[in-house]
Each structure stands twice: as C-alpha cells, then as structure tokens.
Short mmCIF file of C-alpha atoms in Angstrom, two decimals:
data_model
loop_
_atom_site.label_atom_id
_atom_site.label_comp_id
_atom_site.label_asym_id
_atom_site.label_seq_id
_atom_site.Cartn_x
_atom_site.Cartn_y
_atom_site.Cartn_z
CA MET A 35 141.10 3.84 138.17
CA SER A 36 143.74 2.45 135.90
CA ASP A 37 143.02 -1.15 137.18
CA LEU A 38 139.43 -0.84 136.10
CA ARG A 39 140.41 0.35 132.73
CA ASP A 40 143.01 -2.36 132.22
CA ARG A 41 140.36 -5.05 133.21
CA PHE A 42 137.93 -3.49 130.61
CA ASP A 43 140.45 -3.30 127.98
CA ARG A 44 141.36 -6.98 128.35
CA ALA A 45 137.80 -8.04 128.54
CA ILE A 46 136.68 -6.11 125.48
CA THR A 47 140.11 -7.08 123.62
CA ALA A 48 139.19 -10.86 124.30
CA LEU A 49 135.78 -10.27 122.50
CA LEU A 50 137.10 -8.14 119.94
CA PRO A 51 140.72 -9.18 118.90
CA ASP A 52 140.21 -7.45 115.61
CA PRO A 53 138.45 -4.34 116.35
CA PRO A 54 135.78 -3.64 114.07
CA HIS A 55 135.47 -0.26 112.12
CA ALA A 56 132.69 0.81 114.48
CA LEU A 57 131.23 -0.42 117.80
CA GLY A 58 127.57 0.39 118.77
CA LEU A 59 126.85 1.13 122.51
CA ALA A 60 123.35 0.94 124.29
CA VAL A 61 123.46 3.71 127.03
CA SER A 62 120.51 4.12 129.11
CA GLY A 63 121.82 6.88 131.32
CA GLY A 64 122.24 4.36 134.44
CA GLY A 65 125.44 4.14 136.19
CA ASP A 66 126.44 0.84 134.38
CA SER A 67 125.90 2.07 130.89
CA MET A 68 127.51 5.50 131.60
CA ALA A 69 130.59 3.67 132.77
CA LEU A 70 130.51 1.60 129.66
CA LEU A 71 130.44 4.83 127.35
CA HIS A 72 133.36 6.22 129.37
CA LEU A 73 135.48 3.01 129.29
CA ALA A 74 134.53 2.01 125.79
CA SER A 75 135.46 5.63 124.38
CA GLN A 76 139.00 5.41 125.73
CA TRP A 77 139.54 1.90 124.34
CA ALA A 78 137.74 3.05 120.87
CA THR A 79 140.41 5.93 120.70
CA ALA A 80 143.32 3.65 121.31
CA HIS A 81 142.20 1.04 118.64
CA GLY A 82 140.91 3.36 116.07
CA CYS A 83 137.20 2.09 116.31
CA ALA A 84 134.38 4.53 115.90
CA LEU A 85 131.74 4.77 118.55
CA HIS A 86 127.86 5.05 117.90
CA VAL A 87 125.54 5.40 120.82
CA ALA A 88 121.91 4.60 121.01
CA THR A 89 119.49 5.28 123.88
CA VAL A 90 116.17 3.66 123.86
CA ASP A 91 113.31 5.79 125.23
CA HIS A 92 110.50 3.44 126.17
CA GLY A 93 108.27 6.56 126.97
CA LEU A 94 107.25 4.99 130.44
CA ARG A 95 108.73 7.46 132.63
CA PRO A 96 108.74 11.37 132.75
CA GLU A 97 112.39 11.52 133.59
CA ALA A 98 113.32 9.47 130.38
CA ARG A 99 113.57 12.50 128.14
CA ALA A 100 116.16 14.10 130.62
CA GLU A 101 117.97 11.04 130.79
CA CYS A 102 118.39 10.73 126.83
CA ALA A 103 119.42 14.36 126.97
CA MET A 104 122.20 13.63 129.59
CA VAL A 105 123.63 10.89 127.41
CA ALA A 106 123.29 13.04 124.41
CA ARG A 107 125.55 15.75 126.07
CA ARG A 108 128.15 13.34 127.26
CA CYS A 109 128.13 11.83 123.69
CA ALA A 110 128.60 15.18 122.11
CA GLY A 111 131.48 16.11 124.69
CA LEU A 112 133.32 12.97 123.09
CA SER A 113 132.18 13.58 119.55
CA VAL A 114 130.46 10.29 119.63
CA PRO A 115 127.23 10.14 117.34
CA HIS A 116 123.92 9.57 119.43
CA ASP A 117 120.65 8.45 118.38
CA ILE A 118 117.51 8.38 120.60
CA LEU A 119 115.18 5.33 119.58
CA PRO A 120 111.49 5.96 120.84
CA TRP A 121 109.11 3.24 121.60
CA ALA A 122 105.48 3.48 122.97
CA TRP A 123 103.81 0.43 124.57
CA ASP A 124 100.37 -0.33 123.05
CA GLY A 125 99.06 -1.73 126.43
CA ARG A 126 99.18 -5.36 125.14
CA GLY A 127 101.19 -8.36 126.75
CA ASN A 128 103.49 -8.30 129.63
CA LEU A 129 105.13 -4.64 129.80
CA GLN A 130 108.55 -5.82 130.85
CA ASP A 131 108.77 -8.51 128.32
CA ARG A 132 107.44 -6.26 125.62
CA ALA A 133 109.87 -3.40 126.62
CA ARG A 134 112.92 -5.86 126.54
CA GLN A 135 112.07 -7.19 123.00
CA ALA A 136 111.33 -3.69 121.68
CA ARG A 137 114.59 -2.55 123.16
CA LEU A 138 116.50 -5.42 121.44
CA ASP A 139 114.36 -4.89 118.09
CA LEU A 140 115.32 -1.22 118.00
CA LEU A 141 118.88 -1.57 118.58
CA ARG A 142 118.92 -4.46 116.13
CA GLY A 143 117.57 -2.03 113.49
CA TRP A 144 119.75 0.94 114.42
CA ALA A 145 122.85 -1.06 114.18
CA GLN A 146 121.73 -2.55 110.54
CA ALA A 147 121.03 1.06 109.40
CA ARG A 148 124.36 2.30 110.79
CA GLY A 149 126.47 -0.64 109.31
CA ILE A 150 127.36 -1.71 112.96
CA SER A 151 128.14 -5.53 113.61
CA HIS A 152 128.71 -5.44 117.33
CA ILE A 153 126.61 -3.71 120.25
CA ALA A 154 127.98 -3.67 123.55
CA LEU A 155 125.59 -3.64 126.75
CA GLY A 156 126.26 -2.60 130.29
CA HIS A 157 125.60 -6.01 132.19
CA THR A 158 127.74 -6.36 135.20
CA ARG A 159 129.09 -8.97 137.56
CA ASP A 160 126.26 -8.01 139.92
CA ASP A 161 123.73 -8.56 137.12
CA GLN A 162 125.35 -12.05 136.64
CA ALA A 163 124.95 -13.05 140.29
CA GLU A 164 121.27 -11.63 140.21
CA THR A 165 120.56 -13.70 137.17
CA LEU A 166 121.75 -16.88 138.53
CA LEU A 167 119.48 -16.65 141.59
CA MET A 168 116.58 -15.46 139.55
CA ARG A 169 117.09 -18.79 137.37
CA LEU A 170 117.65 -20.88 140.56
CA LYS A 171 114.16 -19.63 141.82
CA ARG A 172 112.67 -20.83 138.61
CA GLY A 173 114.12 -24.37 138.94
CA SER A 174 116.45 -23.95 136.09
CA GLY A 175 118.96 -26.37 134.97
CA VAL A 176 122.48 -25.96 133.89
CA ASP A 177 121.83 -24.04 130.90
CA GLY A 178 119.91 -21.39 132.87
CA LEU A 179 122.17 -21.19 135.78
CA ALA A 180 125.01 -20.39 133.42
CA ALA A 181 123.53 -17.16 133.16
CA MET A 182 124.77 -14.64 130.70
CA ALA A 183 127.26 -15.20 128.03
CA PRO A 184 130.03 -12.42 127.39
CA ALA A 185 128.95 -12.58 123.54
CA ARG A 186 126.18 -13.72 121.67
CA HIS A 187 125.70 -13.97 118.12
CA ASP A 188 122.22 -12.87 116.54
CA GLY A 189 122.38 -13.10 112.80
CA GLY A 190 124.75 -10.53 111.46
CA LEU A 191 124.92 -8.75 114.80
CA THR A 192 126.82 -9.58 117.74
CA TRP A 193 125.92 -8.71 121.29
CA LEU A 194 128.73 -7.99 123.74
CA ARG A 195 129.13 -7.72 127.51
CA PRO A 196 132.43 -6.53 128.23
CA LEU A 197 131.63 -5.48 131.95
CA LEU A 198 130.76 -9.05 133.17
CA ASP A 199 133.72 -9.22 135.25
CA LEU A 200 133.34 -5.70 136.92
CA ARG A 201 131.36 -4.82 139.87
CA ARG A 202 128.68 -2.26 139.85
CA SER A 203 130.11 -0.37 142.76
CA ALA A 204 133.53 -0.06 141.33
CA LEU A 205 131.98 1.55 138.00
CA ARG A 206 130.24 4.13 140.03
CA ASP A 207 133.41 4.97 141.91
CA ASP A 208 135.16 5.44 138.32
CA LEU A 209 132.16 7.77 137.39
CA HIS A 210 132.58 9.85 140.68
CA GLY A 211 136.46 10.08 139.90
CA ILE A 212 135.74 11.75 136.42
CA GLY A 213 132.84 13.85 137.53
CA TRP A 214 130.15 12.16 135.52
CA ASP A 215 126.53 11.93 136.56
CA TRP A 216 124.08 9.24 135.98
CA ALA A 217 120.43 8.55 136.26
CA GLU A 218 119.03 6.34 139.16
CA ASP A 219 115.73 4.78 138.03
CA ALA A 220 113.16 4.79 140.58
CA SER A 221 112.26 1.15 139.34
CA ASN A 222 115.43 0.04 140.92
CA ALA A 223 114.00 0.25 144.36
CA ASP A 224 110.38 -0.92 143.36
CA THR A 225 109.91 -4.37 144.94
CA SER A 226 107.23 -5.33 142.67
CA TYR A 227 110.09 -6.36 140.19
CA GLU A 228 111.50 -9.58 140.73
CA ARG A 229 115.33 -8.46 140.06
CA VAL A 230 114.90 -5.81 142.94
CA ARG A 231 113.44 -8.43 145.37
CA ILE A 232 116.55 -10.72 144.49
CA ARG A 233 119.03 -7.76 144.66
CA GLN A 234 117.71 -6.95 148.26
CA ALA A 235 117.85 -10.71 149.17
CA ILE A 236 121.69 -10.86 148.31
CA ASP A 237 122.18 -7.93 150.65
CA ALA A 238 119.90 -9.30 153.39
CA LEU A 239 121.42 -12.83 153.51
CA GLY A 240 124.87 -11.63 153.22
CA LEU A 241 125.45 -13.55 149.99
CA ASP A 242 128.95 -12.94 148.07
CA VAL A 243 128.22 -11.45 144.38
CA ASP A 244 131.63 -12.89 143.49
CA ARG A 245 131.00 -16.24 144.29
CA LEU A 246 127.41 -16.36 142.72
CA ALA A 247 129.15 -15.13 139.60
CA ASP A 248 131.89 -17.72 139.84
CA THR A 249 129.23 -20.41 140.20
CA ALA A 250 127.48 -18.98 136.97
CA ALA A 251 130.99 -19.42 135.24
CA HIS A 252 131.39 -22.97 136.62
CA MET A 253 127.91 -23.76 135.20
CA ALA A 254 128.86 -22.24 131.82
CA ALA A 255 132.05 -24.77 131.66
CA ALA A 256 129.56 -27.69 132.55
CA ARG A 257 127.20 -26.64 129.69
CA ALA A 258 129.98 -26.47 127.29
CA VAL A 259 130.82 -29.99 127.98
CA LEU A 260 127.16 -31.07 127.45
CA ASP A 261 127.04 -29.09 124.40
CA HIS A 262 130.05 -30.66 123.04
CA ALA A 263 128.58 -34.23 123.79
CA ALA A 264 125.30 -33.33 121.92
CA ALA A 265 127.58 -32.00 118.91
CA GLN A 266 129.40 -35.39 118.65
CA ALA A 267 126.14 -37.29 118.90
CA ALA A 268 124.44 -35.13 116.13
CA GLN A 269 126.85 -36.54 113.55
CA THR A 270 125.12 -39.83 113.60
CA VAL A 271 121.83 -39.01 114.95
CA VAL A 272 120.45 -36.40 112.62
CA VAL A 273 120.31 -35.57 109.13
CA GLN A 274 118.83 -32.69 107.30
CA ASP A 275 116.17 -33.32 104.75
CA HIS A 276 115.57 -30.12 102.65
CA GLY A 277 113.92 -27.86 105.54
CA ASP A 278 113.19 -30.69 108.03
CA LEU A 279 115.62 -32.47 110.53
CA VAL A 280 115.38 -36.29 110.82
CA PHE A 281 116.66 -38.17 113.89
CA ASP A 282 117.20 -41.83 114.02
CA ARG A 283 114.92 -42.83 116.81
CA THR A 284 117.00 -46.00 117.84
CA ARG A 285 120.27 -44.00 118.26
CA LEU A 286 118.49 -40.99 119.80
CA ALA A 287 116.86 -43.23 122.55
CA ALA A 288 120.33 -44.78 123.26
CA LEU A 289 121.78 -41.24 124.32
CA PRO A 290 121.73 -39.87 127.75
CA ALA A 291 118.54 -37.87 128.49
CA ASP A 292 120.17 -34.50 128.54
CA THR A 293 122.06 -35.15 125.28
CA ARG A 294 118.74 -36.28 123.75
CA GLU A 295 116.85 -33.43 125.07
CA ARG A 296 119.55 -30.95 124.02
CA LEU A 297 119.67 -32.31 120.49
CA VAL A 298 115.83 -32.19 120.10
CA ALA A 299 115.76 -28.81 121.69
CA ALA A 300 118.42 -27.41 119.36
CA GLY A 301 116.55 -28.89 116.37
CA LEU A 302 113.43 -27.28 117.23
CA CYS A 303 115.40 -23.90 117.52
CA TRP A 304 116.72 -24.40 114.24
CA VAL A 305 113.67 -25.11 112.25
CA GLY A 306 111.31 -22.86 114.11
CA GLN A 307 113.98 -20.03 114.06
CA SER A 308 113.84 -19.21 117.77
CA PRO A 309 116.92 -18.35 120.04
CA TYR A 310 115.45 -19.83 122.98
CA ARG A 311 114.97 -23.49 123.95
CA PRO A 312 111.47 -24.82 124.73
CA ARG A 313 110.55 -25.27 128.13
CA LEU A 314 111.83 -28.72 129.31
CA ILE A 315 108.48 -30.09 130.66
CA ALA A 316 106.93 -29.15 127.11
CA LEU A 317 109.81 -30.74 125.29
CA ARG A 318 109.40 -34.10 127.37
CA ALA A 319 105.59 -33.93 126.92
CA ALA A 320 106.19 -33.77 122.86
CA LEU A 321 108.64 -36.60 122.93
CA GLU A 322 105.82 -38.78 124.51
CA SER A 323 103.61 -38.20 121.73
CA ALA A 324 103.61 -39.46 118.18
CA ARG A 325 102.69 -36.15 117.08
CA ALA A 326 103.16 -32.86 118.65
CA THR A 327 103.50 -29.07 117.94
CA LEU A 328 106.10 -27.13 119.76
CA HIS A 329 108.00 -23.94 119.36
CA GLY A 330 106.62 -23.37 115.73
CA CYS A 331 107.47 -26.87 114.60
CA LEU A 332 105.59 -30.21 114.31
CA LEU A 333 107.29 -33.31 115.80
CA VAL A 334 106.19 -36.49 113.92
CA GLN A 335 107.51 -39.81 115.31
CA THR A 336 107.32 -43.02 113.39
CA ARG A 337 108.70 -46.40 114.29
CA ASP A 338 112.33 -45.57 112.99
CA SER A 339 112.44 -41.79 112.96
CA LEU A 340 111.61 -38.44 114.61
CA ARG A 341 110.95 -35.74 111.94
CA LEU A 342 111.12 -32.05 112.87
CA CYS A 343 109.29 -29.64 110.31
CA ARG A 344 108.01 -26.29 110.40
CA GLU A 345 104.40 -25.91 111.53
CA TRP A 346 102.14 -24.65 108.94
CA ASN A 347 100.04 -22.34 111.28
CA ALA A 348 103.41 -20.75 112.41
CA VAL A 349 104.15 -19.36 108.85
CA ALA A 350 100.45 -19.05 107.52
CA ASP A 351 100.83 -15.38 107.50
CA LEU A 352 104.71 -14.79 106.62
CA SER A 353 105.46 -13.57 103.31
CA ALA A 354 108.36 -11.88 101.69
CA PRO A 355 109.33 -10.71 98.07
CA ALA A 356 110.46 -13.37 95.79
CA PRO A 357 112.98 -14.31 94.87
CA GLY A 358 114.57 -13.72 98.05
CA PRO A 359 114.98 -14.91 101.74
CA TRP A 360 112.19 -16.47 103.56
CA ASP A 361 111.51 -17.41 107.19
CA GLY A 362 115.32 -17.18 108.12
CA ARG A 363 116.71 -20.29 106.64
CA TRP A 364 115.36 -20.25 102.90
CA GLN A 365 116.76 -18.51 99.98
CA ILE A 366 114.23 -18.63 96.95
CA GLU A 367 115.82 -18.31 93.66
CA GLY A 368 114.24 -17.81 90.22
CA PRO A 369 113.16 -15.01 87.71
CA ALA A 370 111.93 -11.80 89.04
CA GLU A 371 108.59 -10.61 88.18
CA THR A 372 106.30 -7.88 89.65
CA GLY A 373 104.10 -8.93 92.53
CA LEU A 374 105.94 -12.32 93.55
CA LEU A 375 105.76 -13.21 96.96
CA THR A 376 106.89 -16.31 98.91
CA ARG A 377 104.25 -17.78 101.31
CA PRO A 378 103.75 -21.25 102.56
CA LEU A 379 102.11 -23.64 100.18
CA GLY A 380 99.27 -24.76 102.45
CA THR A 381 96.61 -27.18 101.75
CA ASP A 382 95.07 -25.06 98.82
CA GLY A 383 98.30 -24.77 97.18
CA ALA A 384 99.20 -28.50 97.83
CA ALA A 385 96.01 -29.59 96.13
CA LEU A 386 97.29 -27.88 92.91
CA THR A 387 100.50 -30.02 92.82
CA ASP A 388 101.36 -33.59 91.98
CA ARG A 389 101.81 -35.65 95.12
CA ALA A 390 104.01 -37.98 93.37
CA SER A 391 106.66 -35.18 93.04
CA TRP A 392 106.85 -33.99 96.73
CA LEU A 393 110.22 -34.24 98.03
CA VAL A 394 109.29 -34.47 101.68
CA PRO A 395 106.16 -35.58 103.54
CA ARG A 396 102.64 -33.67 103.47
CA ASP A 397 103.14 -31.90 106.82
CA SER A 398 106.45 -30.42 105.42
CA VAL A 399 105.09 -29.71 102.14
CA LEU A 400 102.24 -27.52 103.72
CA ALA A 401 104.80 -25.15 105.50
CA SER A 402 107.29 -25.12 102.63
CA PRO A 403 107.93 -22.00 100.70
CA ALA A 404 105.94 -21.35 97.66
CA ILE A 405 105.84 -18.50 95.11
CA TRP A 406 102.57 -16.66 94.63
CA GLN A 407 101.12 -13.85 92.56
CA GLU A 408 98.08 -12.82 94.43
CA ASP A 409 96.02 -16.07 94.77
CA ARG A 410 97.84 -17.75 91.68
CA LEU A 411 100.42 -20.53 92.48
CA ILE A 412 103.54 -19.79 90.56
CA ALA A 413 105.96 -22.49 92.02
CA ALA A 414 106.35 -24.84 94.77
CA PRO A 415 109.87 -26.16 94.83
CA LEU A 416 109.63 -28.87 97.63
CA ALA A 417 106.29 -30.00 95.68
CA GLY A 418 108.15 -30.42 92.34
CA PHE A 419 106.03 -27.68 90.96
CA ASN A 420 107.60 -25.26 88.35
CA PRO A 421 111.47 -26.06 88.20
CA GLU A 422 112.11 -22.44 87.27
CA PHE A 423 112.21 -21.75 90.97
CA ARG A 424 114.34 -23.26 93.52
CA ALA A 425 114.38 -23.16 97.43
CA LYS A 426 117.54 -23.57 99.07
CA CYS A 427 117.78 -24.16 102.96
CA ARG A 428 120.69 -23.23 104.92
CA ALA A 429 122.72 -26.20 105.90
CA LEU A 430 123.41 -27.11 109.55
CA PRO A 431 126.84 -25.55 110.90
CA PRO A 432 129.54 -28.23 111.04
CA ASP A 433 129.65 -27.66 114.80
CA TRP A 434 125.77 -27.92 115.24
CA PRO A 435 124.15 -27.84 117.83
CA ALA A 436 126.67 -25.58 119.53
CA PRO A 437 124.61 -22.90 120.40
CA ASP A 438 125.08 -19.07 120.78
CA HIS A 439 123.36 -19.03 124.26
CA ALA A 440 121.00 -16.25 124.27
CA HIS A 441 120.93 -15.38 128.12
#
C-alpha cells in the first residue's frame, strides 16, 4: 500500500504545501472516509499537523449511532479528537438537499469553534466520474461537467478533496490490509437515489471510471480558460459602485455569449452572496428584461448600463449587531450603543432621508444597510443620513471573477 500512501501524500501536499497547525476530517464511517482517516493520520504525524475528526449524525438511520461509535473508537486508537455533530430533519424541503446543507453547516460551525481552517472530505475518483454523468444527464455545460474541484474556499474555511485521484476499490484494499472495518450504508444500493442508478449504469455499460474522471479534468481546464477570458473582460466592462456592480452595456454586448453570461452570473453571486451560479435559462431570461429579480439580486438595465444591486426582499429579515459585519460584504463602522442593529433601510426608512443625499439609485438604497434602534432610524450611510456611521463594502478581488468553484 506504499504506492497509495505516496499518491495521497503528493495530493494533500499539493493542496497544503505549508501544513496548517490543524486539519479537520469529515468521517462518516464509510469506506472512503475511513481510508481518509487512515491516510491522513500518517501524513499528519509526519508533518506535525494535529488532526480533528467530526462525524455528522443525521438521525435518519438506526445504524448511524453504531457507525459514529466505530469512528470514535478508531480516533481514540489514533489519539485523535472526535466529535459527533447531530442533526434532526424537521420534515420540510427535499431531504437530500437539506441533509447535505446541514452537513456543511454543522462542519463549518465545528471548524470555526475548533480554530480549523481546512476540512478534508472523502470524495474519490469514482465520485468524480459519477458526478460527471449526473451533470451530463442534466444538460450541464462546461462548468458543470468540470465536476468537483480538489479545493474550494468558503470564507475563512477551505474544503479539500485529497482522494480525487484515488479509486474507491484501492481505498478498500488499503483498509483490508490494515484490518479496519467500515460501514456499508444500505442506501448505496437504493435505486431511488440518482447516484446509485448512475453507479450501476457505469458498471452495466462498461464505462471506464478513469476516462470519465479524465474528461472532468479536461472540462476543468476548459473552464479555467473561460474564467480567464471573463477576468480580462471584467477590467473594462464592470465597475463597483458602493455595493452595486455596474456593467457597460455596449462593451458587455460585444463579448462572446459565454463571457457575457459568466460575468453577469459571477456578479449575481457576488452581490447576492451565493456560492452557486443561477441556472442558465433563468439568467438569459433576466438579461432579456429591462428589470428582473434573480439570485437575491435586482437587475436594472438602462440604455447605457446594467446595474446589479441587492434585492430588498432578499435581506428584509436580515439583521446583525451594529457596528459589525452585515450581509457578507458590508462592514458597519461607528459608535457602539446598546440595542443597535443593522437592517436594510427599506421604504419606511428611505422616506426619512433626503433623496438629494443618496449615493446610489432608489432600488439600491432600499436594500442598503441602515442602523436601527428598535423602530428608530439611527443612520443610513448610503442615503447620506448621519455621518457618524459608515458602511464599507468589500472590494472585488483583483482577479475577479475567478471563482472558487462550488461543485
């Protein structure tokens, strides 16, 4: 198994050339994640990196508690701290989507509490091939077919996939070789799940997993070229106006369709604080309209410009202590007093300000951060109300819109 360990070490070292003081692992108890635990423990010992392990218990299967206990025992044998993160479905929404998001949220909060900046996940080369076919079935373009990235930045956290170049069967052989057990989730044979059907189709059709994964890599290379073209175009097409992005319509229209749509989609993700691009059909429909809402944003087109601003309804219920951060991009500065909250200005607040002092158009002002004390408006920086408080929006990164692909 030395070849497997060498390949893992090269992969994770490429992702972490300067090992952090601590590395988090998401370990469910399945074969892939148990192999991740074994390989990462050897790497961490060699590099003086402390491991921390978390297992999310979705509370959906009676076997889950025993699986958590199995992971806990292995971690104890390695002297690695282990935490169980429980979750309970409230019956609302799509179960798979809710469970996936809950898993990420729980792990994100766990990492923050532990002071961990990187979490490694157990996705393999087989997962990469399956994801490619799932995206192909849905009619995805280049971005979707590029499948999963080995690293994705998520605020102050980075998700890592160091097993993407390793096959599922090789990982299980490694576990057999060291005498480790793993849990087999019965849902892995349940054909009501799309991924299970795709997995079975790969076997039935005799498709080559490595070739499929290589195709995903080719798509990732193509995506990088398209992203670079969009980043070059952004320098002359878009400017930041406080919290808004304003596109020159003439220059935007002159771009190739993919570059144009990539730029606007990235703008929506930036303003709307979403890691995922909007669906292409919805984006194209919005660009055909003089005024449209999409992705928590408002798109307003005039003869000369396309302005993307935050949609008021998307932040109507969003509040945070003031001064401090708000809605992902804003930092509120000013005197601290008891009971101050940052909330959107809205129509009632806007009516209390002087329109001649507004720094941005009305739609943008309504969704802009304002400081309130219960129902009393204290300040509205973008409406020029009370200069004691300031609202600073994060600047676009120099390489924008180069994305951290969230696949």
